[in-house]
Every structure is written in C-alpha cells, then in structure tokens.
Amino acid sequence: MAIALTACASRPQDVLTPVKAGTASTDKVDLLVATTRAPTDEPGIYFNGERGPDLTLSNVVVSIPEKREVGSIQWPSRVPGDPARDFVTTQVTKMQPNEAKAWFKRTSGKKRRVLIFVHGFNTQYADSVFRFAQIVHDTDANVAPVLFSWPSRGSIFDYNYDRESANFSRSELAAVISAAATSPAVSDVTIMAHSMGGWLAVEALRQIALQDGRVPAKVSNLILASPDLDIDVFRKQVIEMGPKRPHITLFVSANDRALRLSRLLSGRMTRLGAVDITREPYLSQMESATGITVLDLTALQNGDRLNHSKFATSPEVVQLMGDRLIQGQSVTDSSLASTNALGSTTLGAGHVIGSAAGAVLTAPILIFESAARK
C-alpha cells in the first residue's frame, strides 16, 4: 500500500512548466484553479503543500493527447513533456477575482453550469490539476471547471497535517461556492469531492447553511467519491445542512485500501467511502434516507490499485458521471432503467438486492437510490 501511495515520488516535480502544443493532435481543458496553498518560486511547481496566507486564483490550460485510455493520466517522464503523448500545460497565469467573469464566459457553454472539484489526501498541486483535467475531458461535461486545491503535502506520512489543512481551507471553499452560486451568470453548481476532500466539501456547505439559513438553491448536486468521512459525523453534517440541501451521490467501495489505512488512523471508525451497503445497518440507513444515491464500485476490476480512485479511472464510471451525474440526472430513472416481470427496477442484466426503494446491480455497479430526491 505504501509503495502505491508514494508512486508519484519518481515523477518530475516541475511538470506544470508550460510548453508549446506545436503540431501535435491534442485536446485542451481550460481550468480556473482556486488554491489555499503557499506559492513557490520553483519553476513549473507554482504551489507547494504548505498553507498560504490568501486564496489565490490561476488560469491553467492543460493539453491532453488524443491517443490514451479513458481514465488515465499520461505523466511526462521528463520536462518539458511531449504534447503528443503526455499531459502538459500550455498556459499557467495568475488571475485576479475580476477576471473570473471573462473566464466563465469563455468556458461555460450554453448551459452555464459550474463544476467545482475538491481533491483528496496525499495530493500534490500538479496531481490535482492533471486529475481534474482528465475528469473534465473524459466525462465530456459541458461545464465551467473550477478546481479547489487545498494544502496537501502529498505524503502518506502527513495524514494529520492534511486533515488540518482541509479544516484550514473550509471558509475559502465556502467563499468559492457562494461566489459561483450567487452569480447571475451561473445556472447550476455541482460539487465533486474525492477522499478527504469530501470532508472539506461537506463542511463548507454546512458552514454556508449555518450562516445563511440554507445551502444555495443553485448548488443542486454533491458527488462524494470514496469520502474519507466518519459515518456518524457525516450523518450530523447532513442534518445541519437542513432539508434544502443538494442531492448527494456517494461512490463507495468496500475494498478501498486507502480508506483502510484512514480507518486505522481515525480510531478504527468506518469511513463513509468504504461501507458495504448490502449489509446492516447501512442498508436500513439508506432506505430511510432521502435525497441520497449510493454507487457501490466494489466489484469493478478496472480501477486503480488501491480501489480508491475508481470514479476517475474506470471508463464505465467516467461515462456515467458525464452522461448523468454531473448533469444532475438520476442513474435509475426511466431513460436508463427497465422493469422486469416482478415490477422491480433493474439496469442492464442486474437484479434487486434490497427493497423496491432502490438497490440494483448493473454490471458490475451496485446502485442504491433512496426513496425521494430533495
């Protein structure tokens, strides 16, 4: 596990050094990056894992080669990278807050949706940039992509530092969410958070709800992928968000090896992203919940070695996110589902494992949708 978690140590550190795309056939992803990391003068790195004094905005354009597998990041083996085969940047520019409007107008498309991504534990700045660019590209989502990159040192030995850095960044993420949700140019906001970033995202929404009386109506969907969250804490956070909260989608995997380590470091409390929804008490809890969809990815075999980033690395899940979830649509509605002779809803060749409220299996993703969407 330690080897897998520290695999990025052998990569060049200055991979964000901009290069000219030249004649290579590539696609471009235009990101707005908001970060609470400390800036660094080291070329091609821009921000390290320490905590910065202010929220900083940047415009980062990532070039992605056409010939690659969906869900993969092709890291440069040397700098400068080759745009024909590597992820590289073609632009890294510091932005002022008043420049965000022009960026949004350029990137949002007709639907004027914003997708805010919050990365997880053990993530360097470059990792967060390239991973989000890969997600935006592979889901083909028609959104204005905003990355919130908080101060993670990118080391498995700094778990507690990263957790406190997530707390350190809560107000800044809340400010980014509120700015997007209150803009008259924005029609809809989806928040996607991975691992420890799930704690940060839920806390930011809870803070907004406690301050303003509710989560903004434009924040319609919250996607938590492998959330590193104590289940009891999550339940209380959801209650404190109030009834007018976004619909919540959880990606879980009972064989998530990274969350096993997190469980050991967190007093052996089961992490939300590692629950087995086919077993009690989790099945009953989901049946009584409202506005929550759970996608169990345990059986997927084409994810990462730790089973912790399947939401981004599995082609099936990436397609599902792009086609349905980022657009705020149900994964079990009539456009995807069929009804069998028993009147139960199934997807593909799946079968019901729980009550008619919604547990189904679709080769090989287990989906549970609670009885009502708020």
Short mmCIF file of C-alpha atoms in Angstrom, two decimals:
data_model
loop_
_atom_site.label_atom_id
_atom_site.label_comp_id
_atom_site.label_asym_id
_atom_site.label_seq_id
_atom_site.Cartn_x
_atom_site.Cartn_y
_atom_site.Cartn_z
CA MET A 1 0.00 0.00 0.00
CA ALA A 2 2.81 2.41 0.89
CA ILE A 3 4.50 1.77 -2.47
CA ALA A 4 1.28 2.51 -4.34
CA LEU A 5 0.57 5.63 -2.33
CA THR A 6 4.06 7.04 -2.90
CA ALA A 7 4.36 6.08 -6.57
CA CYS A 8 4.30 9.72 -7.70
CA ALA A 9 7.63 10.37 -5.95
CA SER A 10 9.57 9.26 -9.07
CA ARG A 11 7.88 11.80 -11.37
CA PRO A 12 9.49 15.11 -12.31
CA GLN A 13 8.33 17.83 -9.93
CA ASP A 14 8.14 20.67 -12.45
CA VAL A 15 5.65 19.08 -14.86
CA LEU A 16 3.44 22.17 -14.98
CA THR A 17 6.05 24.15 -16.92
CA PRO A 18 4.10 25.43 -19.96
CA VAL A 19 5.07 24.08 -23.37
CA LYS A 20 4.04 24.92 -26.91
CA ALA A 21 1.48 22.46 -28.27
CA GLY A 22 3.06 22.61 -31.71
CA THR A 23 1.50 20.40 -34.36
CA ALA A 24 0.51 17.56 -32.02
CA SER A 25 -3.14 16.48 -32.11
CA THR A 26 -4.39 17.31 -28.62
CA ASP A 27 -7.43 18.48 -26.66
CA LYS A 28 -7.43 21.43 -24.27
CA VAL A 29 -9.03 21.75 -20.84
CA ASP A 30 -9.31 25.32 -19.55
CA LEU A 31 -9.37 25.37 -15.72
CA LEU A 32 -9.87 28.03 -13.09
CA VAL A 33 -7.84 26.96 -10.06
CA ALA A 34 -8.52 28.40 -6.60
CA THR A 35 -5.95 27.39 -4.00
CA THR A 36 -5.06 27.95 -0.36
CA ARG A 37 -1.58 26.53 -0.91
CA ALA A 38 1.54 28.58 -0.40
CA PRO A 39 3.14 29.84 -3.63
CA THR A 40 6.68 28.82 -4.51
CA ASP A 41 9.27 30.34 -6.83
CA GLU A 42 10.38 26.89 -8.03
CA PRO A 43 9.80 26.75 -11.82
CA GLY A 44 6.95 24.56 -13.01
CA ILE A 45 5.63 23.89 -9.49
CA TYR A 46 3.84 27.16 -8.60
CA PHE A 47 2.34 25.96 -5.28
CA ASN A 48 3.64 23.55 -2.66
CA GLY A 49 1.90 21.67 0.16
CA GLU A 50 2.20 24.37 2.80
CA ARG A 51 -0.63 26.70 3.82
CA GLY A 52 -0.79 30.03 2.03
CA PRO A 53 -1.88 33.37 3.50
CA ASP A 54 -4.66 34.01 0.96
CA LEU A 55 -6.88 32.41 -1.63
CA THR A 56 -5.10 32.56 -4.99
CA LEU A 57 -6.66 32.19 -8.45
CA SER A 58 -4.94 30.88 -11.57
CA ASN A 59 -5.95 30.01 -15.12
CA VAL A 60 -4.36 26.71 -16.15
CA VAL A 61 -4.82 25.22 -19.63
CA VAL A 62 -3.98 21.51 -19.82
CA SER A 63 -3.16 19.80 -23.12
CA ILE A 64 -4.26 16.15 -23.32
CA PRO A 65 -3.02 13.77 -26.04
CA GLU A 66 -5.69 12.11 -28.16
CA LYS A 67 -4.26 8.58 -28.04
CA ARG A 68 -4.76 7.44 -24.45
CA GLU A 69 -7.08 5.25 -22.39
CA VAL A 70 -10.09 6.86 -20.74
CA GLY A 71 -9.35 7.36 -17.04
CA SER A 72 -5.58 7.54 -17.44
CA ILE A 73 -3.10 10.36 -16.89
CA GLN A 74 -0.01 10.18 -19.07
CA TRP A 75 2.69 11.80 -16.96
CA PRO A 76 5.79 13.28 -18.60
CA SER A 77 8.90 11.25 -17.89
CA ARG A 78 10.98 14.39 -18.35
CA VAL A 79 10.43 18.14 -18.65
CA PRO A 80 9.39 19.57 -20.99
CA GLY A 81 6.79 16.94 -21.74
CA ASP A 82 5.78 15.89 -25.23
CA PRO A 83 2.21 17.07 -26.03
CA ALA A 84 1.81 14.17 -28.46
CA ARG A 85 1.95 11.64 -25.64
CA ASP A 86 1.96 13.49 -22.29
CA PHE A 87 -0.30 15.68 -20.19
CA VAL A 88 1.27 19.15 -20.29
CA THR A 89 0.22 22.72 -19.63
CA THR A 90 0.17 25.35 -22.35
CA GLN A 91 -0.76 28.23 -20.06
CA VAL A 92 -0.42 28.99 -16.34
CA THR A 93 -1.50 32.53 -15.50
CA LYS A 94 -2.26 34.17 -12.19
CA MET A 95 -5.78 35.64 -12.15
CA GLN A 96 -7.45 38.47 -10.29
CA PRO A 97 -11.00 37.93 -8.99
CA ASN A 98 -12.42 40.40 -11.51
CA GLU A 99 -11.04 38.27 -14.36
CA ALA A 100 -13.13 35.22 -13.40
CA LYS A 101 -16.18 36.57 -15.23
CA ALA A 102 -14.39 36.62 -18.58
CA TRP A 103 -13.02 33.11 -17.97
CA PHE A 104 -16.51 31.82 -17.17
CA LYS A 105 -17.99 33.40 -20.28
CA ARG A 106 -15.31 31.68 -22.36
CA THR A 107 -15.69 28.20 -20.84
CA SER A 108 -19.25 27.72 -19.54
CA GLY A 109 -21.14 26.89 -22.72
CA LYS A 110 -24.86 27.40 -23.20
CA LYS A 111 -25.94 25.61 -20.01
CA ARG A 112 -23.80 27.86 -17.77
CA ARG A 113 -23.00 25.07 -15.30
CA VAL A 114 -20.08 25.15 -12.89
CA LEU A 115 -18.32 22.00 -11.67
CA ILE A 116 -16.18 22.51 -8.56
CA PHE A 117 -13.72 19.69 -7.79
CA VAL A 118 -12.03 19.20 -4.40
CA HIS A 119 -9.16 16.71 -4.39
CA GLY A 120 -8.21 14.34 -1.58
CA PHE A 121 -5.37 13.41 0.78
CA ASN A 122 -1.81 12.82 -0.44
CA THR A 123 -2.18 15.08 -3.48
CA GLN A 124 0.41 17.50 -4.81
CA TYR A 125 -0.67 20.57 -6.75
CA ALA A 126 0.24 19.08 -10.15
CA ASP A 127 -1.67 15.88 -9.28
CA SER A 128 -4.82 17.87 -8.58
CA VAL A 129 -4.52 19.84 -11.83
CA PHE A 130 -3.94 16.85 -14.11
CA ARG A 131 -6.53 14.64 -12.39
CA PHE A 132 -9.28 17.21 -12.69
CA ALA A 133 -8.34 17.95 -16.30
CA GLN A 134 -8.62 14.21 -17.01
CA ILE A 135 -12.06 14.03 -15.36
CA VAL A 136 -13.38 17.06 -17.26
CA HIS A 137 -12.04 15.74 -20.56
CA ASP A 138 -13.15 12.13 -20.17
CA THR A 139 -16.65 12.93 -18.90
CA ASP A 140 -17.10 15.42 -21.76
CA ALA A 141 -19.11 17.50 -19.31
CA ASN A 142 -20.46 20.79 -20.60
CA VAL A 143 -19.32 22.79 -17.57
CA ALA A 144 -17.03 25.59 -16.46
CA PRO A 145 -14.45 23.58 -14.43
CA VAL A 146 -13.21 25.05 -11.14
CA LEU A 147 -10.52 23.22 -9.14
CA PHE A 148 -10.18 23.91 -5.43
CA SER A 149 -6.68 22.78 -4.45
CA TRP A 150 -6.01 22.82 -0.71
CA PRO A 151 -2.63 22.36 1.06
CA SER A 152 -1.82 18.66 0.92
CA ARG A 153 1.84 17.77 1.27
CA GLY A 154 1.46 14.74 -0.99
CA SER A 155 2.86 12.26 1.53
CA ILE A 156 1.21 9.34 3.30
CA PHE A 157 3.13 10.32 6.43
CA ASP A 158 1.34 13.68 6.64
CA TYR A 159 -2.23 12.45 7.09
CA ASN A 160 -2.91 14.57 10.16
CA TYR A 161 -1.34 17.66 8.57
CA ASP A 162 -3.54 17.20 5.51
CA ARG A 163 -6.65 16.77 7.64
CA GLU A 164 -5.93 20.02 9.47
CA SER A 165 -5.19 21.71 6.14
CA ALA A 166 -8.66 20.69 4.95
CA ASN A 167 -10.12 22.39 8.03
CA PHE A 168 -7.88 25.41 7.36
CA SER A 169 -9.41 25.77 3.88
CA ARG A 170 -13.10 25.48 4.79
CA SER A 171 -14.01 29.19 4.68
CA GLU A 172 -12.20 29.74 1.37
CA LEU A 173 -14.04 26.85 -0.29
CA ALA A 174 -17.32 28.20 1.11
CA ALA A 175 -16.48 31.57 -0.45
CA VAL A 176 -15.79 29.97 -3.86
CA ILE A 177 -19.08 28.04 -3.72
CA SER A 178 -21.04 31.12 -2.67
CA ALA A 179 -19.46 33.26 -5.39
CA ALA A 180 -20.47 30.77 -8.06
CA ALA A 181 -23.97 30.24 -6.64
CA THR A 182 -24.76 33.96 -6.31
CA SER A 183 -23.55 34.90 -9.78
CA PRO A 184 -26.49 35.68 -12.11
CA ALA A 185 -24.45 34.22 -14.98
CA VAL A 186 -24.38 30.75 -13.36
CA SER A 187 -27.37 28.43 -13.76
CA ASP A 188 -26.26 25.43 -11.71
CA VAL A 189 -23.38 24.29 -9.47
CA THR A 190 -22.23 20.70 -8.95
CA ILE A 191 -19.56 19.94 -6.36
CA MET A 192 -17.43 16.82 -6.71
CA ALA A 193 -15.03 15.86 -3.93
CA HIS A 194 -12.65 12.94 -3.51
CA SER A 195 -11.44 11.23 -0.33
CA MET A 196 -10.51 13.76 2.38
CA GLY A 197 -11.82 16.48 0.08
CA GLY A 198 -15.27 15.08 0.87
CA TRP A 199 -14.88 16.24 4.47
CA LEU A 200 -13.88 19.69 3.26
CA ALA A 201 -16.77 19.97 0.78
CA VAL A 202 -19.44 18.86 3.26
CA GLU A 203 -18.05 21.15 5.96
CA ALA A 204 -18.05 24.13 3.56
CA LEU A 205 -21.70 23.51 2.64
CA ARG A 206 -22.61 23.05 6.29
CA GLN A 207 -20.91 26.36 7.10
CA ILE A 208 -22.87 28.15 4.37
CA ALA A 209 -26.14 26.62 5.62
CA LEU A 210 -25.48 27.67 9.21
CA GLN A 211 -24.54 31.21 8.15
CA ASP A 212 -27.23 31.82 5.52
CA GLY A 213 -30.03 29.53 6.68
CA ARG A 214 -29.70 27.10 3.77
CA VAL A 215 -27.43 25.80 1.03
CA PRO A 216 -27.84 27.94 -2.12
CA ALA A 217 -30.54 26.56 -4.40
CA LYS A 218 -28.19 26.57 -7.39
CA VAL A 219 -25.96 24.02 -5.63
CA SER A 220 -28.03 21.10 -6.83
CA ASN A 221 -25.66 18.15 -6.61
CA LEU A 222 -22.86 16.96 -4.34
CA ILE A 223 -20.81 13.98 -5.53
CA LEU A 224 -18.59 12.38 -2.89
CA ALA A 225 -16.12 9.86 -4.30
CA SER A 226 -14.52 7.49 -1.77
CA PRO A 227 -15.25 10.01 1.00
CA ASP A 228 -12.84 9.87 3.94
CA LEU A 229 -15.57 10.77 6.41
CA ASP A 230 -16.68 9.30 9.72
CA ILE A 231 -20.21 7.97 9.10
CA ASP A 232 -21.62 9.40 12.33
CA VAL A 233 -20.12 12.83 11.60
CA PHE A 234 -21.48 12.75 8.05
CA ARG A 235 -24.99 11.99 9.29
CA LYS A 236 -24.87 15.02 11.60
CA GLN A 237 -23.40 17.26 8.89
CA VAL A 238 -26.25 16.37 6.53
CA ILE A 239 -28.84 17.17 9.19
CA GLU A 240 -27.21 20.53 9.88
CA MET A 241 -27.28 21.40 6.17
CA GLY A 242 -31.05 21.45 6.52
CA PRO A 243 -33.76 19.99 4.30
CA LYS A 244 -32.95 22.28 1.36
CA ARG A 245 -29.65 20.67 0.55
CA PRO A 246 -28.23 19.31 -2.71
CA HIS A 247 -28.83 15.76 -3.83
CA ILE A 248 -25.91 13.65 -2.62
CA THR A 249 -24.26 10.87 -4.62
CA LEU A 250 -21.76 8.59 -2.88
CA PHE A 251 -19.19 6.39 -4.62
CA VAL A 252 -18.19 3.65 -2.18
CA SER A 253 -16.03 0.54 -2.32
CA ALA A 254 -15.75 -1.99 0.48
CA ASN A 255 -12.27 -2.99 -0.75
CA ASP A 256 -10.85 0.56 -0.71
CA ARG A 257 -7.33 0.01 0.60
CA ALA A 258 -6.56 3.69 1.17
CA LEU A 259 -9.61 4.05 3.42
CA ARG A 260 -8.50 1.00 5.40
CA LEU A 261 -5.40 2.98 6.31
CA SER A 262 -7.55 6.01 7.10
CA ARG A 263 -9.70 3.85 9.38
CA LEU A 264 -6.62 2.82 11.36
CA LEU A 265 -5.57 6.46 11.69
CA SER A 266 -9.06 7.54 12.77
CA GLY A 267 -9.73 5.37 15.79
CA ARG A 268 -10.99 2.40 13.74
CA MET A 269 -14.14 4.26 12.72
CA THR A 270 -15.56 3.01 9.43
CA ARG A 271 -15.15 5.55 6.65
CA LEU A 272 -18.19 6.51 4.61
CA GLY A 273 -16.48 5.60 1.35
CA ALA A 274 -15.83 2.02 2.47
CA VAL A 275 -19.27 0.92 3.66
CA ASP A 276 -20.87 -2.27 2.37
CA ILE A 277 -24.43 -1.16 1.54
CA THR A 278 -25.61 -4.77 1.17
CA ARG A 279 -25.19 -5.25 4.94
CA GLU A 280 -26.85 -3.85 8.01
CA PRO A 281 -27.03 -1.30 9.44
CA TYR A 282 -26.09 0.54 6.25
CA LEU A 283 -28.88 -0.87 4.07
CA SER A 284 -31.58 0.18 6.53
CA GLN A 285 -29.99 3.59 6.94
CA MET A 286 -30.06 4.13 3.20
CA GLU A 287 -33.68 3.00 2.97
CA SER A 288 -34.69 5.63 5.50
CA ALA A 289 -32.59 8.42 3.95
CA THR A 290 -33.82 10.99 1.45
CA GLY A 291 -32.01 12.56 -1.46
CA ILE A 292 -29.02 10.18 -1.41
CA THR A 293 -27.76 7.84 -4.15
CA VAL A 294 -25.05 5.28 -3.43
CA LEU A 295 -22.99 3.64 -6.17
CA ASP A 296 -21.01 0.68 -4.86
CA LEU A 297 -17.95 0.09 -7.06
CA THR A 298 -16.53 -2.84 -5.08
CA ALA A 299 -16.89 -5.32 -7.94
CA LEU A 300 -15.24 -3.11 -10.55
CA GLN A 301 -11.89 -4.58 -11.62
CA ASN A 302 -10.60 -1.80 -13.87
CA GLY A 303 -9.87 0.90 -11.33
CA ASP A 304 -6.67 1.86 -9.55
CA ARG A 305 -4.51 -0.46 -7.45
CA LEU A 306 -5.87 0.91 -4.17
CA ASN A 307 -9.51 0.87 -5.32
CA HIS A 308 -9.63 4.49 -4.17
CA SER A 309 -9.99 6.47 -7.41
CA LYS A 310 -12.30 4.27 -9.48
CA PHE A 311 -14.66 7.20 -10.01
CA ALA A 312 -11.99 8.78 -12.23
CA THR A 313 -10.08 5.77 -13.60
CA SER A 314 -12.90 3.38 -14.54
CA PRO A 315 -14.25 4.11 -18.06
CA GLU A 316 -17.75 2.92 -17.06
CA VAL A 317 -17.94 5.27 -14.10
CA VAL A 318 -16.44 8.18 -16.03
CA GLN A 319 -19.11 7.75 -18.71
CA LEU A 320 -21.86 7.52 -16.08
CA MET A 321 -20.68 10.76 -14.50
CA GLY A 322 -20.57 12.57 -17.80
CA ASP A 323 -23.89 11.27 -19.10
CA ARG A 324 -25.89 11.56 -15.90
CA LEU A 325 -24.48 12.69 -12.57
CA ILE A 326 -22.74 15.94 -13.46
CA GLN A 327 -25.90 16.92 -15.31
CA GLY A 328 -27.94 16.32 -12.15
CA GLN A 329 -29.89 13.37 -13.52
CA SER A 330 -30.84 10.17 -11.72
CA VAL A 331 -28.96 7.00 -12.57
CA THR A 332 -32.09 4.88 -12.12
CA ASP A 333 -34.72 6.86 -13.99
CA SER A 334 -36.79 5.62 -16.90
CA SER A 335 -34.25 6.57 -19.55
CA LEU A 336 -31.76 4.02 -18.18
CA ALA A 337 -33.91 1.51 -16.36
CA SER A 338 -36.17 -1.32 -17.40
CA THR A 339 -38.87 -3.10 -15.42
CA ASN A 340 -38.81 -6.85 -15.02
CA ALA A 341 -41.72 -9.25 -14.56
CA LEU A 342 -41.73 -8.69 -10.80
CA GLY A 343 -42.06 -4.94 -11.20
CA SER A 344 -38.54 -4.26 -9.86
CA THR A 345 -36.25 -1.69 -11.43
CA THR A 346 -33.04 -3.03 -12.94
CA LEU A 347 -30.23 -1.69 -15.06
CA GLY A 348 -28.76 -3.91 -17.72
CA ALA A 349 -28.73 -7.52 -16.50
CA GLY A 350 -28.92 -6.58 -12.84
CA HIS A 351 -31.04 -7.89 -10.04
CA VAL A 352 -32.65 -6.36 -6.96
CA ILE A 353 -30.79 -6.91 -3.70
CA GLY A 354 -32.78 -4.70 -1.35
CA SER A 355 -36.21 -3.17 -1.07
CA ALA A 356 -38.05 -1.67 -4.02
CA ALA A 357 -36.78 1.67 -2.73
CA GLY A 358 -33.82 1.12 -4.91
CA ALA A 359 -30.88 -1.29 -4.59
CA VAL A 360 -29.98 -2.70 -8.00
CA LEU A 361 -26.96 -4.21 -9.69
CA THR A 362 -25.69 -3.14 -13.08
CA ALA A 363 -22.67 -4.96 -14.40
CA PRO A 364 -20.96 -4.60 -12.01
CA ILE A 365 -22.01 -1.37 -10.25
CA LEU A 366 -24.40 -1.70 -7.32
CA ILE A 367 -26.77 1.27 -7.19
CA PHE A 368 -29.00 2.32 -4.33
CA GLU A 369 -31.23 5.34 -4.67
CA SER A 370 -33.23 6.46 -1.64
CA ALA A 371 -36.98 6.81 -1.86
CA ALA A 372 -37.01 10.54 -2.57
CA ARG A 373 -34.74 13.15 -4.11
CA LYS A 374 -34.83 16.54 -2.40
#
